[in-house]
Amino acid sequence: MKTQKTYAIGVDLGGTNTVFGIVDAQGTIVVQDSIKTQAYKTAEAFVEAGVACLRPLIEQVGGIANLAGMGIGAPNANYYSGAIETAPNIAWAHETIVPLAQMFSNQLSALDPQPSTPFSVRVTNDANAAAMGEMAYGVARGMKNFIVITLGTGVGSGIVINGQLVYGHDGFAGELGHVIMVRGKEGRSCGCGRTGCLETYCSATGVARTAREILANTDRPSLLRNKPADQIESLDVSIAAFQGDEVANEIFQFTGKMLGEACADFTAFSSPEAYIFFGGLCKAGDLIMKPIEESYNRAVMPIYRGKAKFLVSGLMNANAAVLGASALGWGK
Amino acid sequence: MKTQKTYAIGVDLGGTNTVFGIVDAQGTIVVQDSIKTQAYKTAEAFVEAGVACLRPLIEQVGGIANLAGMGIGAPNANYYSGAIETAPNIAWAHETIVPLAQMFSNQLSALDPQPSTPFSVRVTNDANAAAMGEMAYGVARGMKNFIVITLGTGVGSGIVINGQLVYGHDGFAGELGHVIMVRGKEGRSCGCGRTGCLETYCSATGVARTAREILANTDRPSLLRNKPADQIESLDVSIAAFQGDEVANEIFQFTGKMLGEACADFTAFSSPEAYIFFGGLCKAGDLIMKPIEESYNRAVMPIYRGKAKFLVSGLMNANAAVLGASALGWGK
């Protein structure tokens, strides 16, 4: 007899913490707990600790039979293979392929006294999980075509077309932080081994890099000079900009212009209804969002002008990554 | 009673000719005829002439009841609205919106003595029709993720993701000829009103433009100097390149390099299994295809390297546009 499943597990696997949440059909995280991602030497030890963390949570919602499945948002996660593939920032997944979905599924299936099928576990990358979260519970509810752009340490993206996440042929589609914005030798060097990628300019790290460049190459006065240049973070730029600092505002203009031009190219690809921005940099609000939208409408091909919405994530304060990953747990 | 439909109509509406073909389920064009697209002052007159051209073809396959529907590939066609929207190169659709699908449907439904539902007519742009043709009858059979790039007067594209054509929110997605490859003032001016678009460099017209630039800015010897510069076409460059002309080969290297770099960015978006090139320029074969693939694998992000196939259309000699449009007629 098939039991009605009333919960799904969402997992936000980050470089520091891994958060496990159990989510109901309305998108409420009913219970959650976390472990330190890097406190384990092997993937096996990490999975074991994860299941130990999950077990009491699962008991609280009445046992594994009440759960539809589990979704994990993780760096370098491949939806098709269910694996984390050589994630540079996670010690136990560095230079190796970890079949995380299979490992969790084996352990969680064993919790079910009467398993009918293996417990469903799926993985996807952080930005794709954010896009699923926006579609299920955020500002993209009801949208079929949109792009989430995450502005964090890097620039990530989750692309939805015809109501489906775009995984591509190999499961690695949606790396919009790595389109080339500055071609040739003058492009900034990127962690991916190339130069000129969008994320070298428009991630939080890129914004700090822009700040350091301007401060080093000019003698213009700025509040940003109150801090040693190598300690400047994007948050400092936001604070200075809110205080009316001219250099800080110029940095947001520069960043927004490039993001707008990048989105203009993305529109020639999939013409989405909205671009949804996610991450700490968005807390600067209009200071960053206005330059993006203005630049976009200047840069985009005339037939698209004025059509796309530019939105800030509706899940900034909630646990978007856990919610988004849980959407995968429902089998969506 | 519902009759089994055995044929679909495919229409290739071009700037000069409009070809009407009736296609069977195996992808054979069983009968076809054409009219001159621009011989009519109004869209109404064009549609009337089209139906007059179609009527004997329809009789030859046993009447309208045997037809599943009609698909039209046309410039500036919007799949969602069924209209041709301000097509600059068609006099009766210039600066206006022509509801072509509705107009043909009305006329063709009237041919059915016992119409159950209105005769289905759908439109899409030329490059999307080419993509449907490749998927149904060409080199993309069995593929779910690929991009067709048409190298003609302009650069067009038909993008397939998860087995579906990408139309975007407004029906105008897939204009990859208009991503910006050269930012700033040094970009070539484009018909779309902007500068630096891919198609200003890599269309047949763009290739001829590159030739004229090199001939004007250098005194290098070249077979291309045998013709007045303003009469050089991309075919001349192909012929010269086949004869070992160094300048002509350099033009293909330049063109291929840029197409490869553009595809590297497209892969960061949808990571397709294959890029399929279509149009006269592809007749240069390896002279253009090798530089594209080499440039792509140099430029693309390491995780994608060596994965994508670079193919020439499988329908170059068949009537790809009619076949592709007919796929829309089956309701696919």
XYZ file of C-alpha atoms in Angstrom:
664
model
C 0.000 0.000 0.000
C 1.320 3.404 -0.951
C 1.481 5.991 1.838
C 0.697 9.636 1.139
C 3.994 11.528 1.442
C 3.685 14.799 3.312
C 7.271 16.049 3.619
C 10.483 16.377 1.608
C 14.051 16.900 2.781
C 16.006 19.887 1.477
C 19.767 20.044 1.992
C 21.957 23.112 1.534
C 25.490 21.774 1.270
C 27.829 24.757 1.552
C 31.559 25.164 2.004
C 31.132 25.722 5.758
C 27.777 24.327 6.917
C 25.427 21.682 5.609
C 21.837 22.420 6.607
C 19.208 19.659 6.612
C 15.597 20.825 6.605
C 12.304 18.947 6.438
C 9.771 20.917 4.422
C 6.017 20.484 4.126
C 3.964 20.867 0.963
C 3.295 24.542 1.740
C 7.023 25.344 1.781
C 7.459 25.623 5.533
C 10.651 24.241 7.011
C 9.173 22.322 9.939
C 12.453 21.090 11.473
C 16.099 21.660 10.634
C 19.604 21.017 11.896
C 23.127 21.297 10.513
C 26.599 19.811 10.539
C 30.004 21.249 9.621
C 30.690 20.276 6.007
C 34.444 20.063 6.359
C 34.687 18.305 9.747
C 34.947 14.935 7.972
C 37.879 13.389 6.179
C 35.899 11.248 3.754
C 32.613 11.462 1.941
C 31.512 8.299 3.748
C 32.055 9.965 7.154
C 30.204 13.074 5.969
C 27.204 11.045 4.792
C 27.146 9.064 8.029
C 27.162 12.273 10.078
C 24.438 13.688 7.827
C 22.184 10.684 8.366
C 22.839 10.840 12.141
C 21.784 14.504 12.053
C 18.685 13.680 9.963
C 17.469 10.682 11.971
C 15.877 12.618 14.885
C 14.385 15.129 12.431
C 12.796 12.296 10.462
C 11.413 10.810 13.704
C 9.825 14.181 14.519
C 7.737 14.066 11.344
C 6.625 10.502 11.911
C 9.308 8.466 10.179
C 10.829 7.985 6.748
C 7.564 6.662 5.271
C 6.152 10.208 5.419
C 8.958 11.594 3.206
C 8.703 11.905 -0.572
C 12.452 12.226 -1.087
C 15.484 14.429 -0.614
C 17.062 17.164 -2.711
C 20.591 18.449 -2.183
C 21.949 21.766 -3.426
C 25.737 21.538 -3.582
C 28.665 23.028 -5.492
C 29.662 21.136 -8.660
C 26.671 18.827 -8.271
C 25.496 17.009 -11.374
C 21.757 16.375 -11.574
C 22.126 13.522 -14.062
C 24.854 11.544 -12.296
C 23.784 12.387 -8.740
C 27.393 13.138 -7.935
C 29.512 16.030 -6.725
C 32.296 16.246 -9.271
C 35.677 17.618 -8.131
C 34.418 20.488 -5.982
C 37.526 22.587 -5.289
C 36.261 24.002 -1.973
C 35.222 20.760 -0.268
C 38.116 18.664 1.043
C 36.350 15.275 0.733
C 35.106 16.060 -2.795
C 38.262 17.693 -4.079
C 39.795 15.952 -7.106
C 37.274 13.117 -6.953
C 33.712 12.222 -7.933
C 31.424 11.550 -4.955
C 28.145 9.720 -5.795
C 26.343 11.596 -3.050
C 22.758 10.839 -4.127
C 23.417 7.097 -4.186
C 25.251 7.180 -0.833
C 22.468 9.039 0.968
C 19.816 6.919 -0.721
C 21.443 3.676 0.497
C 21.612 4.914 4.089
C 18.128 6.448 4.162
C 16.466 3.456 2.489
C 17.825 1.361 5.371
C 15.762 3.485 7.802
C 12.539 2.267 6.215
C 11.342 -1.008 7.773
C 9.241 -1.745 4.667
C 11.028 -0.132 1.727
C 9.100 -0.432 -1.537
C 11.611 1.471 -3.696
C 14.990 3.041 -2.844
C 14.609 6.419 -1.103
C 14.791 9.093 -3.827
C 17.746 11.513 -3.517
C 18.645 14.089 -6.182
C 21.382 16.690 -6.322
C 21.781 19.977 -8.166
C 24.038 22.978 -7.838
C 23.331 25.876 -5.476
C 22.095 28.299 -8.112
C 19.737 25.735 -9.652
C 18.352 25.007 -6.190
C 17.805 28.746 -5.710
C 15.898 28.866 -9.015
C 13.673 25.967 -7.926
C 13.083 27.768 -4.627
C 12.017 30.954 -6.438
C 9.683 28.993 -8.698
C 8.087 27.033 -5.849
C 7.947 29.665 -3.111
C 9.498 32.981 -4.277
C 9.076 35.778 -6.819
C 9.053 33.369 -9.806
C 5.801 31.654 -8.784
C 3.765 31.224 -11.962
C 6.691 32.023 -14.266
C 7.812 29.546 -16.933
C 10.874 31.429 -18.225
C 13.293 33.180 -15.897
C 16.944 33.276 -14.862
C 18.252 33.432 -11.305
C 21.685 35.035 -10.994
C 23.498 34.539 -7.710
C 26.035 37.194 -6.788
C 28.265 35.626 -4.141
C 31.898 34.569 -4.010
C 31.277 33.685 -7.638
C 28.435 34.397 -10.059
C 26.104 31.420 -10.454
C 22.916 30.925 -12.429
C 19.812 28.785 -12.558
C 17.971 28.953 -15.872
C 14.325 27.966 -16.238
C 12.845 27.513 -19.716
C 9.307 26.229 -20.355
C 8.999 25.626 -16.609
C 12.023 23.294 -16.510
C 15.527 23.800 -15.156
C 18.150 23.750 -17.884
C 20.737 21.039 -17.159
C 22.053 20.646 -20.694
C 23.457 17.573 -22.308
C 26.007 16.840 -19.561
C 24.248 18.256 -16.489
C 26.543 21.289 -16.323
C 24.508 23.956 -18.125
C 23.815 27.319 -16.487
C 27.301 28.635 -15.754
C 26.511 32.207 -16.731
C 29.236 33.541 -14.423
C 31.628 32.210 -17.030
C 30.547 33.974 -20.192
C 33.383 36.171 -21.422
C 32.746 39.890 -20.941
C 36.251 41.196 -21.670
C 37.949 39.365 -24.521
C 41.704 39.244 -24.987
C 44.582 39.753 -22.634
C 43.158 42.618 -20.619
C 40.447 40.394 -19.085
C 40.764 39.604 -15.378
C 42.034 36.116 -14.597
C 39.353 33.697 -13.377
C 39.407 30.658 -11.115
C 38.203 28.584 -14.077
C 41.589 29.027 -15.727
C 40.496 31.574 -18.333
C 40.274 35.374 -18.421
C 37.501 37.950 -18.685
C 34.642 35.912 -17.153
C 31.590 37.800 -15.860
C 32.222 36.584 -12.319
C 35.688 38.163 -12.140
C 33.919 41.542 -12.331
C 30.442 41.090 -10.881
C 30.733 38.626 -7.982
C 31.140 40.037 -4.479
C 34.832 39.231 -4.895
C 34.881 41.010 -8.257
C 33.309 44.131 -6.754
C 36.029 44.240 -4.080
C 38.612 43.756 -6.835
C 37.166 46.722 -8.750
C 37.377 48.812 -5.569
C 41.027 47.945 -5.018
C 41.842 48.718 -8.657
C 40.257 52.170 -8.539
C 41.885 53.021 -5.203
C 45.291 51.880 -6.451
C 45.111 53.579 -9.844
C 43.753 56.970 -8.746
C 44.173 59.275 -5.785
C 40.481 60.067 -5.574
C 39.188 60.513 -2.024
C 36.866 57.751 -0.790
C 35.518 56.325 2.450
C 36.938 53.034 1.199
C 40.424 54.352 1.980
C 39.615 54.043 5.693
C 40.378 50.322 5.460
C 43.521 48.550 4.231
C 42.905 47.869 0.530
C 43.417 44.122 0.848
C 40.656 43.911 3.472
C 37.952 45.659 1.451
C 34.850 43.531 0.863
C 31.761 44.146 -1.227
C 29.837 45.009 1.945
C 32.221 47.945 2.528
C 31.408 49.199 -0.952
C 27.664 48.949 -0.187
C 28.061 50.867 3.085
C 30.163 53.575 1.463
C 27.694 53.884 -1.415
C 24.771 54.305 1.019
C 26.791 57.135 2.596
C 27.049 58.838 -0.773
C 30.637 57.920 -1.529
C 31.309 58.744 -5.182
C 33.869 56.041 -5.838
C 31.619 53.393 -4.264
C 28.708 54.506 -6.425
C 30.899 54.365 -9.486
C 31.818 50.784 -8.606
C 28.127 49.837 -8.549
C 27.570 51.682 -11.840
C 30.432 49.713 -13.401
C 29.207 46.403 -11.970
C 25.592 47.052 -12.939
C 26.534 48.115 -16.451
C 28.363 44.856 -17.052
C 25.581 42.720 -15.530
C 23.035 44.537 -17.705
C 25.106 43.934 -20.835
C 25.508 40.270 -19.930
C 21.742 39.901 -19.409
C 21.163 41.541 -22.808
C 23.099 38.644 -24.366
C 21.225 36.077 -22.248
C 17.945 37.504 -23.546
C 19.055 36.880 -27.139
C 19.297 33.268 -25.995
C 16.146 32.531 -23.999
C 14.195 35.805 -23.708
C 13.097 35.294 -20.086
C 10.233 37.059 -18.339
C 12.499 38.051 -15.439
C 16.018 38.157 -14.083
C 16.096 37.411 -10.378
C 19.166 38.406 -8.401
C 20.207 36.628 -5.266
C 23.013 37.118 -2.742
C 24.560 39.644 -0.404
C 25.282 42.178 -3.139
C 21.521 42.592 -3.708
C 21.195 44.123 -0.260
C 22.519 47.293 -1.909
C 19.016 47.450 -3.485
C 18.510 50.158 -6.089
C 22.182 51.090 -5.915
C 22.930 47.931 -7.880
C 19.531 47.007 -9.376
C 18.949 50.355 -11.124
C 22.286 50.339 -12.971
C 21.626 46.730 -14.061
C 18.176 47.484 -15.480
C 19.235 50.752 -17.126
C 22.266 49.164 -18.729
C 20.149 46.206 -19.895
C 17.578 48.371 -21.626
C 20.302 50.430 -23.312
C 22.193 47.329 -24.432
C 19.474 44.849 -25.392
C 18.220 44.344 -28.958
C 15.276 46.699 -29.618
C 12.617 43.933 -29.933
C 13.292 42.953 -26.290
C 13.584 46.443 -24.783
C 11.552 47.133 -21.643
C 10.060 43.634 -21.516
C 12.129 41.849 -18.835
C 11.569 42.331 -15.103
C 14.559 42.819 -12.801
C 13.782 41.413 -9.374
C 15.534 40.742 -6.121
C 15.033 37.221 -4.732
C 11.905 36.755 -2.656
C 13.733 34.309 -0.420
C 16.697 36.355 0.788
C 15.793 36.019 4.452
C 14.296 32.566 4.332
C 16.473 29.558 3.745
C 16.164 29.634 -0.034
C 18.728 26.929 -0.649
C 17.007 24.432 1.661
C 13.585 25.263 0.198
C 14.856 25.044 -3.358
C 16.604 21.739 -2.775
C 13.440 20.370 -1.139
C 11.559 21.020 -4.386
C 13.847 18.381 -5.944
C 12.836 16.078 -3.086
C 9.214 16.178 -4.236
C 10.400 14.798 -7.525
C 9.758 18.064 -9.356
C -15.428 10.475 -36.742
C -11.768 11.390 -36.632
C -9.802 10.652 -39.790
C -6.200 9.482 -39.593
C -4.085 12.365 -40.898
C -1.314 11.270 -43.225
C 0.255 14.512 -44.418
C 1.317 17.932 -43.166
C 2.008 21.132 -45.070
C 5.403 22.811 -44.687
C 5.889 26.352 -45.947
C 9.215 28.121 -46.465
C 8.367 31.803 -46.673
C 11.486 33.579 -47.905
C 12.240 37.078 -49.143
C 11.992 35.944 -52.787
C 10.022 32.683 -53.006
C 7.427 31.008 -50.838
C 7.552 27.229 -51.234
C 4.546 25.081 -50.251
C 5.277 21.389 -49.736
C 3.099 18.504 -48.603
C 5.118 16.096 -46.513
C 4.336 12.539 -45.413
C 5.072 11.033 -42.005
C 8.445 9.718 -43.238
C 9.632 13.217 -44.155
C 9.248 12.946 -47.924
C 7.964 15.999 -49.742
C 5.351 14.360 -51.962
C 4.239 17.466 -53.855
C 5.377 21.077 -53.868
C 4.907 24.357 -55.661
C 5.838 27.979 -55.063
C 4.783 31.594 -55.517
C 6.751 34.831 -55.538
C 6.583 36.271 -52.025
C 6.731 39.901 -53.064
C 4.399 39.807 -56.082
C 1.477 40.876 -53.844
C 0.644 44.268 -52.434
C -1.187 43.064 -49.345
C -0.987 40.153 -46.966
C -4.558 39.231 -47.985
C -3.545 38.939 -51.636
C -0.503 36.868 -50.670
C -2.588 34.449 -48.608
C -5.153 34.136 -51.399
C -2.415 33.320 -53.914
C -0.911 30.854 -51.450
C -4.197 29.008 -51.022
C -4.702 28.985 -54.818
C -1.238 27.418 -55.133
C -1.991 24.878 -52.389
C -5.432 23.799 -53.562
C -4.299 21.470 -56.407
C -1.544 20.059 -54.170
C -4.107 19.270 -51.487
C -6.330 17.601 -54.090
C -3.389 15.416 -55.152
C -3.122 13.938 -51.646
C -6.857 13.279 -51.385
C -8.180 16.494 -49.872
C -7.814 18.634 -46.775
C -9.179 15.898 -44.474
C -5.909 13.985 -44.946
C -3.816 16.892 -43.594
C -2.813 17.246 -39.928
C -1.967 20.918 -40.230
C 0.431 23.469 -41.651
C 3.676 24.959 -40.398
C 5.243 28.110 -41.812
C 8.861 29.157 -41.421
C 9.111 32.904 -41.982
C 11.276 35.858 -40.977
C 10.160 37.661 -37.766
C 7.491 35.029 -37.165
C 6.189 34.690 -33.624
C 5.178 31.177 -32.609
C 2.931 32.396 -29.791
C 0.964 35.043 -31.692
C 0.979 33.244 -35.047
C 1.954 36.520 -36.683
C 4.790 37.943 -38.751
C 5.821 41.059 -36.872
C 7.326 43.973 -38.855
C 9.550 41.926 -41.180
C 11.819 44.516 -42.826
C 12.402 42.503 -46.027
C 8.793 41.689 -46.922
C 6.850 44.576 -48.386
C 3.386 43.433 -47.177
C 4.698 42.723 -43.653
C 6.907 45.768 -43.321
C 5.969 48.013 -40.402
C 2.896 45.973 -39.562
C 1.791 42.804 -37.773
C 0.296 40.163 -40.080
C -1.707 37.380 -38.319
C -0.605 34.881 -40.947
C -1.544 31.682 -39.070
C -5.106 32.888 -38.530
C -5.465 34.086 -42.128
C -4.331 30.781 -43.647
C -6.377 28.818 -41.134
C -9.561 30.662 -42.077
C -9.060 30.029 -45.796
C -7.972 26.394 -45.434
C -10.751 25.505 -42.990
C -13.198 26.652 -45.686
C -11.832 23.919 -48.000
C -13.073 21.223 -45.620
C -16.706 20.291 -46.318
C -17.059 18.867 -42.800
C -14.712 20.867 -40.581
C -14.586 19.584 -36.996
C -12.037 22.122 -35.730
C -10.278 25.044 -37.457
C -7.370 23.886 -39.641
C -4.207 24.129 -37.516
C -1.578 26.606 -38.796
C 1.546 27.552 -36.845
C 4.424 29.866 -37.670
C 8.028 30.074 -36.513
C 11.150 31.767 -37.776
C 13.420 30.253 -40.413
C 16.151 29.136 -38.024
C 13.685 27.489 -35.640
C 12.135 25.671 -38.602
C 15.625 24.488 -39.584
C 16.155 23.174 -36.039
C 12.865 21.262 -36.178
C 13.913 19.847 -39.545
C 17.248 18.640 -38.133
C 15.493 17.057 -35.154
C 12.849 15.315 -37.270
C 14.855 14.319 -40.342
C 18.488 15.515 -40.075
C 21.653 15.124 -38.009
C 19.897 15.949 -34.707
C 17.645 12.884 -34.769
C 17.583 11.507 -31.231
C 19.152 14.615 -29.698
C 17.396 16.553 -26.936
C 19.840 19.470 -26.602
C 21.385 21.153 -29.625
C 21.713 24.505 -31.344
C 21.332 25.158 -35.057
C 23.230 28.199 -36.294
C 22.328 29.473 -39.738
C 25.035 31.390 -41.565
C 23.264 33.345 -44.279
C 22.644 37.022 -44.940
C 22.417 37.182 -41.158
C 23.247 34.714 -38.396
C 20.142 32.954 -37.060
C 19.664 30.263 -34.457
C 17.234 27.595 -33.369
C 17.815 26.338 -29.839
C 16.485 23.007 -28.604
C 16.554 22.223 -24.877
C 15.017 19.079 -23.367
C 13.664 18.246 -26.810
C 11.731 21.527 -27.103
C 12.358 24.615 -29.170
C 13.157 27.648 -27.036
C 10.691 30.459 -27.779
C 11.149 32.402 -24.552
C 8.632 34.523 -22.747
C 7.690 36.643 -25.765
C 8.244 34.185 -28.623
C 11.449 35.927 -29.770
C 14.164 33.846 -28.080
C 17.028 32.402 -30.090
C 18.598 35.448 -31.708
C 22.180 34.305 -31.211
C 23.345 36.348 -34.185
C 22.839 39.324 -31.907
C 25.048 38.545 -28.947
C 27.762 41.179 -28.677
C 31.211 39.906 -29.643
C 33.048 43.245 -29.834
C 32.019 45.661 -27.096
C 32.427 49.406 -27.363
C 32.802 51.719 -30.298
C 35.048 49.544 -32.456
C 32.264 46.984 -33.020
C 30.817 46.814 -36.522
C 27.419 48.455 -36.943
C 24.509 46.011 -37.188
C 21.109 46.137 -38.874
C 19.514 45.784 -35.430
C 20.676 49.311 -34.550
C 23.519 48.279 -32.260
C 27.213 47.489 -32.782
C 29.450 44.441 -32.411
C 26.827 41.711 -33.007
C 28.054 38.240 -33.980
C 26.254 38.445 -37.316
C 28.169 41.539 -38.440
C 31.289 39.318 -38.479
C 30.148 35.777 -39.129
C 27.230 35.943 -41.563
C 27.981 35.535 -45.272
C 27.714 39.320 -45.442
C 30.111 39.652 -42.487
C 32.658 37.409 -44.179
C 32.581 39.588 -47.301
C 32.940 42.643 -45.052
C 36.037 41.105 -43.430
C 37.474 40.464 -46.894
C 36.955 44.050 -47.989
C 38.506 45.336 -44.762
C 41.664 43.244 -45.155
C 42.026 44.151 -48.836
C 41.568 47.855 -48.098
C 43.862 47.989 -45.067
C 46.787 45.961 -46.436
C 48.518 45.515 -49.781
C 48.806 41.762 -49.401
C 48.400 39.842 -52.646
C 45.212 37.801 -52.930
C 43.035 36.160 -55.557
C 40.238 38.244 -54.069
C 41.776 41.318 -55.719
C 40.651 39.944 -59.101
C 37.167 41.282 -58.402
C 36.060 44.825 -57.507
C 36.036 44.952 -53.706
C 32.378 45.961 -53.471
C 31.332 42.876 -55.431
C 33.121 40.311 -53.263
C 30.790 37.710 -51.748
C 31.433 34.961 -49.216
C 31.427 32.432 -52.069
C 34.452 34.203 -53.582
C 36.251 33.805 -50.275
C 35.417 30.074 -50.254
C 36.676 29.615 -53.810
C 39.894 31.535 -53.104
C 40.450 29.558 -49.894
C 40.040 26.253 -51.763
C 42.726 27.507 -54.162
C 45.075 28.061 -51.220
C 44.774 31.846 -51.039
C 46.373 32.974 -47.786
C 44.163 35.993 -47.190
C 41.012 33.938 -47.826
C 42.183 31.297 -45.365
C 42.876 33.971 -42.800
C 39.324 35.261 -43.234
C 37.958 31.794 -42.418
C 40.314 31.520 -39.445
C 39.055 34.877 -38.146
C 35.404 33.944 -38.739
C 35.790 30.492 -37.204
C 37.618 31.854 -34.180
C 34.777 34.211 -33.401
C 32.063 31.591 -33.971
C 33.959 29.206 -31.675
C 34.228 31.835 -28.958
C 30.531 32.640 -29.280
C 29.624 28.942 -29.004
C 31.812 28.703 -25.874
C 29.527 31.291 -24.272
C 26.390 29.503 -25.517
C 27.631 26.320 -23.865
C 27.859 28.089 -20.502
C 24.141 28.689 -21.045
C 22.668 25.402 -22.240
C 25.582 22.949 -22.698
C 24.240 21.346 -25.893
C 25.286 18.007 -27.309
C 25.941 19.554 -30.724
C 26.198 22.733 -32.746
C 24.766 22.294 -36.216
C 25.717 24.788 -38.892
C 23.504 25.533 -41.817
C 23.813 27.771 -44.871
C 26.016 28.500 -47.866
C 29.107 29.271 -45.781
C 29.168 25.642 -44.576
C 29.940 24.527 -48.121
C 33.509 25.594 -47.315
C 33.552 22.439 -45.144
C 36.634 21.973 -42.987
C 37.960 25.382 -44.009
C 35.342 26.920 -41.734
C 34.343 23.999 -39.465
C 37.870 23.229 -38.226
C 38.615 26.785 -37.086
C 35.226 26.878 -35.298
C 35.818 23.655 -33.379
C 39.451 24.456 -32.540
C 38.566 27.925 -31.319
C 35.675 26.522 -29.280
C 37.802 23.971 -27.478
C 40.465 26.587 -26.727
C 37.890 29.097 -25.478
C 35.344 26.993 -23.614
C 35.390 26.444 -19.847
C 37.462 23.335 -19.017
C 34.507 21.230 -17.736
C 32.921 21.415 -21.215
C 36.055 20.894 -23.320
C 35.885 18.275 -26.065
C 32.262 17.360 -25.327
C 30.261 19.187 -28.019
C 29.937 17.946 -31.596
C 30.317 20.377 -34.485
C 28.199 19.256 -37.400
C 27.112 20.509 -40.778
C 23.360 20.318 -41.423
C 22.124 17.001 -42.746
C 19.520 18.768 -44.851
C 21.642 21.118 -46.947
C 20.511 19.653 -50.254
C 16.993 18.756 -49.264
C 14.413 21.437 -48.621
C 15.205 21.801 -44.925
C 12.977 24.797 -44.371
C 9.898 23.096 -45.845
C 10.600 19.886 -43.912
C 11.217 21.762 -40.678
C 8.087 23.859 -41.027
C 6.088 20.706 -41.763
C 7.121 19.323 -38.369
C 5.116 22.200 -36.855
C 2.201 21.091 -39.015
C 2.090 17.743 -37.235
C 1.523 19.657 -34.049
C 4.986 18.845 -32.687
